[in-house]
PDB file of C-alpha atoms in Angstrom:
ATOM      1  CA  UNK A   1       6.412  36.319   4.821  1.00 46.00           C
ATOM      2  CA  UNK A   2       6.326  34.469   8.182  1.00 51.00           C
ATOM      3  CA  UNK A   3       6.092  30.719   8.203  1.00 52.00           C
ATOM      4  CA  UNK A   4       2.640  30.799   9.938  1.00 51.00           C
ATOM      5  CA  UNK A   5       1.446  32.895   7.032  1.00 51.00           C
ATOM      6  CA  UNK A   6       3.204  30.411   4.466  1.00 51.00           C
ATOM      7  CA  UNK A   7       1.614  27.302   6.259  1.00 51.00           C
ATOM      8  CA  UNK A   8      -1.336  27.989   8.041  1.00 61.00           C
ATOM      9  CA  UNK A   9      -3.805  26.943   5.926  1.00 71.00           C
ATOM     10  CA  UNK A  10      -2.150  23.332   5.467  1.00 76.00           C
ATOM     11  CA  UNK A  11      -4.205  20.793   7.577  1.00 79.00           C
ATOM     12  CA  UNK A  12      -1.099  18.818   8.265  1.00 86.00           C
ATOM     13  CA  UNK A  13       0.337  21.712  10.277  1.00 84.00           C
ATOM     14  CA  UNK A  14       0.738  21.117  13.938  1.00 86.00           C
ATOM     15  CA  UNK A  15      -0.887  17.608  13.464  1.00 90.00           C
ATOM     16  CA  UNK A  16       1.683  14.349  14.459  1.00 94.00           C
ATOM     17  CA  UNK A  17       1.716  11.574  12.168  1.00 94.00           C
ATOM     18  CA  UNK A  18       0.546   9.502  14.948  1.00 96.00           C
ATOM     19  CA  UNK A  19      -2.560  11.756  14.689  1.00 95.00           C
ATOM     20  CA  UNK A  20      -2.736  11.148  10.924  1.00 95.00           C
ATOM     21  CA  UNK A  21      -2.702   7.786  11.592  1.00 96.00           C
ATOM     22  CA  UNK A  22      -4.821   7.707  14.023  1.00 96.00           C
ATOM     23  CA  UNK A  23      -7.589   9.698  12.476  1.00 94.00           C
ATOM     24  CA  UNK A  24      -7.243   7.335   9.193  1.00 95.00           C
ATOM     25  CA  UNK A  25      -7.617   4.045  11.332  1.00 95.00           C
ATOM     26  CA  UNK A  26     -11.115   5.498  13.173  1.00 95.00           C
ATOM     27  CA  UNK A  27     -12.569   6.662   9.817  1.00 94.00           C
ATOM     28  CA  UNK A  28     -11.791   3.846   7.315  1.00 95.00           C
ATOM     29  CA  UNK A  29      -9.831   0.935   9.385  1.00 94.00           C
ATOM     30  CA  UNK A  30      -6.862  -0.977   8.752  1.00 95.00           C
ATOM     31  CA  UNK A  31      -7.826  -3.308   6.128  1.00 94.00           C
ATOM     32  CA  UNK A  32      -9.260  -0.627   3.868  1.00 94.00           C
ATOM     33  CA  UNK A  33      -6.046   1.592   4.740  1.00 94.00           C
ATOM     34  CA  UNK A  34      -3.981  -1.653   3.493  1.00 94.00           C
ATOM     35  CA  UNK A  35      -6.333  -1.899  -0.055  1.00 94.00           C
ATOM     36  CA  UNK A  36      -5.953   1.695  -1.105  1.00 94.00           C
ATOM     37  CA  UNK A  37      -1.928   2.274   0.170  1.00 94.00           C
ATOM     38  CA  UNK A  38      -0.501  -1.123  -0.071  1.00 92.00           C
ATOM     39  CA  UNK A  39       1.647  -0.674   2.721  1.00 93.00           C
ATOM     40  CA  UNK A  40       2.651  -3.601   5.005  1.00 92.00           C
ATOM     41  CA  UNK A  41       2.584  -1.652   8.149  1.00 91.00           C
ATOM     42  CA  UNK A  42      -1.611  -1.831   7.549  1.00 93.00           C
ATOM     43  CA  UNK A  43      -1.639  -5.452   6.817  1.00 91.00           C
ATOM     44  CA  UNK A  44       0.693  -7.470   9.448  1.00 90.00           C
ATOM     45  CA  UNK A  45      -0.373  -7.031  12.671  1.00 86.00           C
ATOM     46  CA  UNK A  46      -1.030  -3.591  12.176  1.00 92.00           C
ATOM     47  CA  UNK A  47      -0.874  -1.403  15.166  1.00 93.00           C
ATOM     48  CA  UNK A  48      -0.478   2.431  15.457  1.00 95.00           C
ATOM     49  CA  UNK A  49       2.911   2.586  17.105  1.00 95.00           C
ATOM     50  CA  UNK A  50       4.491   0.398  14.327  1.00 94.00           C
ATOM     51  CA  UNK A  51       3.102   1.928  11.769  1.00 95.00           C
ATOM     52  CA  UNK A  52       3.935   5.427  12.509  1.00 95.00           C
ATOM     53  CA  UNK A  53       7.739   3.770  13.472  1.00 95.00           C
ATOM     54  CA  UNK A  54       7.561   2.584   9.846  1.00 95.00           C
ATOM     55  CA  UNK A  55       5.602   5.645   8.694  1.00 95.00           C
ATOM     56  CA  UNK A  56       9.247   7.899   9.783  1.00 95.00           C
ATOM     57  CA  UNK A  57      11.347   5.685   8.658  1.00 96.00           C
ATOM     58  CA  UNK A  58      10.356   5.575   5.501  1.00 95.00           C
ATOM     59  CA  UNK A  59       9.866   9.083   3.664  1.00 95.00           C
ATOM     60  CA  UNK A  60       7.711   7.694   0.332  1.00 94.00           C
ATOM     61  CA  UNK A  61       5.211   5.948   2.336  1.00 95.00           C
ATOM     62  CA  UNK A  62       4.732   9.051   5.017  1.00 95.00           C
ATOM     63  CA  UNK A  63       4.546  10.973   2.082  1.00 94.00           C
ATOM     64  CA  UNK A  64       1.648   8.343   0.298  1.00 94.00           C
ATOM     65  CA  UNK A  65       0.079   8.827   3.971  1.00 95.00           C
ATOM     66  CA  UNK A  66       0.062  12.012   4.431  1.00 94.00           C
ATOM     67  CA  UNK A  67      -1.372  12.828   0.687  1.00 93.00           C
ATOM     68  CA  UNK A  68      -4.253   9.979   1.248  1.00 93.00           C
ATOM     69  CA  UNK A  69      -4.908  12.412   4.555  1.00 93.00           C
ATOM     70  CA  UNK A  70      -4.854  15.508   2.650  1.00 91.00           C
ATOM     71  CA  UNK A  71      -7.340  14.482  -0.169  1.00 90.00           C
ATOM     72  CA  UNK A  72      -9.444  11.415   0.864  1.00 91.00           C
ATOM     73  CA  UNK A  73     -10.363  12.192   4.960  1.00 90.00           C
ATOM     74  CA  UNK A  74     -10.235  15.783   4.768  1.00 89.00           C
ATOM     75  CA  UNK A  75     -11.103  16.293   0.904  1.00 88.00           C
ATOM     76  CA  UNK A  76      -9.610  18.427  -0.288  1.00 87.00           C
ATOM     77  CA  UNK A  77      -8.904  19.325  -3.844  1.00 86.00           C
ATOM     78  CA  UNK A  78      -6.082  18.038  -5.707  1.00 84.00           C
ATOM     79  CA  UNK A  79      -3.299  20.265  -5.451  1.00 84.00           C
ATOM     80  CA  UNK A  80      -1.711  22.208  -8.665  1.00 85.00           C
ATOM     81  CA  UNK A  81       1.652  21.278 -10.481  1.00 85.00           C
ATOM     82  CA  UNK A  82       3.921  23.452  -8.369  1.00 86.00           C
ATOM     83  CA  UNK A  83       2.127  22.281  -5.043  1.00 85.00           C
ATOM     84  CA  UNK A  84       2.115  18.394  -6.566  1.00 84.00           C
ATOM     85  CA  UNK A  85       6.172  19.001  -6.339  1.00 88.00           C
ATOM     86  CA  UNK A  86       6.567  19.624  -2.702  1.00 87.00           C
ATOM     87  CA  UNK A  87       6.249  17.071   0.112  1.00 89.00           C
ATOM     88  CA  UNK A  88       2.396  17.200   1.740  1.00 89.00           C
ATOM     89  CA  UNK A  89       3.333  19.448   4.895  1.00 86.00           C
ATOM     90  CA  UNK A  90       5.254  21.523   2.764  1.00 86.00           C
ATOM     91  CA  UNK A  91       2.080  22.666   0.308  1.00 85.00           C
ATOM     92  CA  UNK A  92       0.187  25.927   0.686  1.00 83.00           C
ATOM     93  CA  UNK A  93      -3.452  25.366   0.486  1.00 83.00           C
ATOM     94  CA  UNK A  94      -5.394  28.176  -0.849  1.00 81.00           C
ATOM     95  CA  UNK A  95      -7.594  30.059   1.562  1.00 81.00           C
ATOM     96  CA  UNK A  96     -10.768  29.303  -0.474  1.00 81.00           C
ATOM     97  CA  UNK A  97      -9.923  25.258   0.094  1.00 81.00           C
ATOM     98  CA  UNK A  98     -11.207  24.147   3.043  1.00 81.00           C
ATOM     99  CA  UNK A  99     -11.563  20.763   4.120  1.00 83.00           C
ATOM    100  CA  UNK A 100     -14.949  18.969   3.585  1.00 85.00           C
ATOM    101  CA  UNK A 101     -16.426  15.713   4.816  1.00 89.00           C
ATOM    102  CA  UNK A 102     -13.936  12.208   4.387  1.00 90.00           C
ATOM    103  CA  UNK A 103     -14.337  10.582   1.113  1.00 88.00           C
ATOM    104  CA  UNK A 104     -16.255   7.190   1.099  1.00 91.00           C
ATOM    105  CA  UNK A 105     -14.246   4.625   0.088  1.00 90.00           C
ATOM    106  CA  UNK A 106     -14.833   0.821  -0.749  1.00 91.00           C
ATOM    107  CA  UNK A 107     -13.192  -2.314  -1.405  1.00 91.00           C
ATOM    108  CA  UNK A 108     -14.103  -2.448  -4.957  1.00 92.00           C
ATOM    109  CA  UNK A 109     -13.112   1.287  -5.518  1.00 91.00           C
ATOM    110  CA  UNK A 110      -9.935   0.229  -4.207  1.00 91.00           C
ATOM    111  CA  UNK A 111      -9.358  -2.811  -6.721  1.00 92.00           C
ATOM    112  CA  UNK A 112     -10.126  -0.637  -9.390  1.00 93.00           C
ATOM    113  CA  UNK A 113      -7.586   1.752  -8.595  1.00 90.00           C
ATOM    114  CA  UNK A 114      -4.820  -0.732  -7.999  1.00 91.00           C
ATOM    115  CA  UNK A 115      -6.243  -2.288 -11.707  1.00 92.00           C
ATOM    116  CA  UNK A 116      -5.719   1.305 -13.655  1.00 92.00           C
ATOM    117  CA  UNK A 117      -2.266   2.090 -11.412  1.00 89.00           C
ATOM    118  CA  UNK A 118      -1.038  -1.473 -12.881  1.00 91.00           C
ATOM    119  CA  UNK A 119      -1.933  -1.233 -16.452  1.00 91.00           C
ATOM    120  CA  UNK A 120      -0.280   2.986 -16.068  1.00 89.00           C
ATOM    121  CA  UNK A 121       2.578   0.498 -15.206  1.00 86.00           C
ATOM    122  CA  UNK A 122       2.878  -1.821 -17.457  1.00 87.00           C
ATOM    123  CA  UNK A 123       2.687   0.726 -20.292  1.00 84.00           C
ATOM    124  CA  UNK A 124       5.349   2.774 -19.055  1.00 81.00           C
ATOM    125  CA  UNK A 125       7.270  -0.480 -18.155  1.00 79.00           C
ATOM    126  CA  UNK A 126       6.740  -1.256 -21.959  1.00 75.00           C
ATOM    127  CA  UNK A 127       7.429   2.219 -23.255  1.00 71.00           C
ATOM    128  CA  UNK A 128      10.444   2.339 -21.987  1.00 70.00           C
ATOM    129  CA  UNK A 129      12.069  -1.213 -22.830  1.00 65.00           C
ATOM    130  CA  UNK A 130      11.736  -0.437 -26.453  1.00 62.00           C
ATOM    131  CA  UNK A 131      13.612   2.370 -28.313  1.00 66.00           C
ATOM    132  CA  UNK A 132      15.281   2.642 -31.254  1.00 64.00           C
ATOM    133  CA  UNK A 133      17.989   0.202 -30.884  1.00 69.00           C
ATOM    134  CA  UNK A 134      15.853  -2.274 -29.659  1.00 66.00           C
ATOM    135  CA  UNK A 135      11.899  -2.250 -30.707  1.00 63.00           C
ATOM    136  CA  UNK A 136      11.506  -5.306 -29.235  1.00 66.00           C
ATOM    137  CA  UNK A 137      12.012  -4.510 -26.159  1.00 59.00           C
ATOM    138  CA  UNK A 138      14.410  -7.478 -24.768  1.00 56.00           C
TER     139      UNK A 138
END
């Protein structure tokens, strides 16, 4: 199997990060970018050349970047398991998956997913300062 048969269904392939970027900035801006990633590089004096220096610097937050691309602007459904496993250019989408219209996204939406992501936290957090040697947790 060639790699264009392996990756040509993946909207990230042939597409720069600047272009990612660039794309996310028109569609949703960069204080709506900065609510839903919490990434600096939208917050302080953001600016497309910084953040796509920051952006390939840093593999995590291309990687948070690239997935927000992926499933928010061009919609697509979430990927499976195997596909979860491998960095975002690296999935296969199926042929069936195409991309729809960008998500809409709010403010709001936004605080409530940074709410459940902190309480996920928390729990684990908890979870895994107590054990059997010290239910307490200290």
């Amino acid at each position: 199997m060639s790699n264009e048969d392996l990756f040509g269904n993946n909207p990230l392939q042939g597409v720069k990060l600047e272009q990612v970027v660039s794309e996310l900035v028109d569609q949703y801006g960069w204080e709506l970018l900065h609510a839903y990633l919490l990434l600096n590089c939208f917050k302080n004096n953001p600016d497309i050349k910084s953040a796509v220096k920051f952006l390939r610097k840093t593999q995590w937050a291309q990687d948070k970047v690239e997935n927000f691309y992926l499933y928010r602007l061009k919609n697509l459904p979430k990927p499976d398991d195997v596909q979860y496993q491998l960095p975002p250019r690296d999935r296969v989408i199926p042929e069936d998956h195409k991309p729809g219209e960008p998500c809409e996204l709010s403010f709001s939406d936004a605080k409530r997913i940074q709410a459940k992501k902190e309480a996920k936290d928390r729990a684990r957090t908890r979870k895994q300062r107590s054990n059997a040697s010290n239910p307490w947790g200290n």
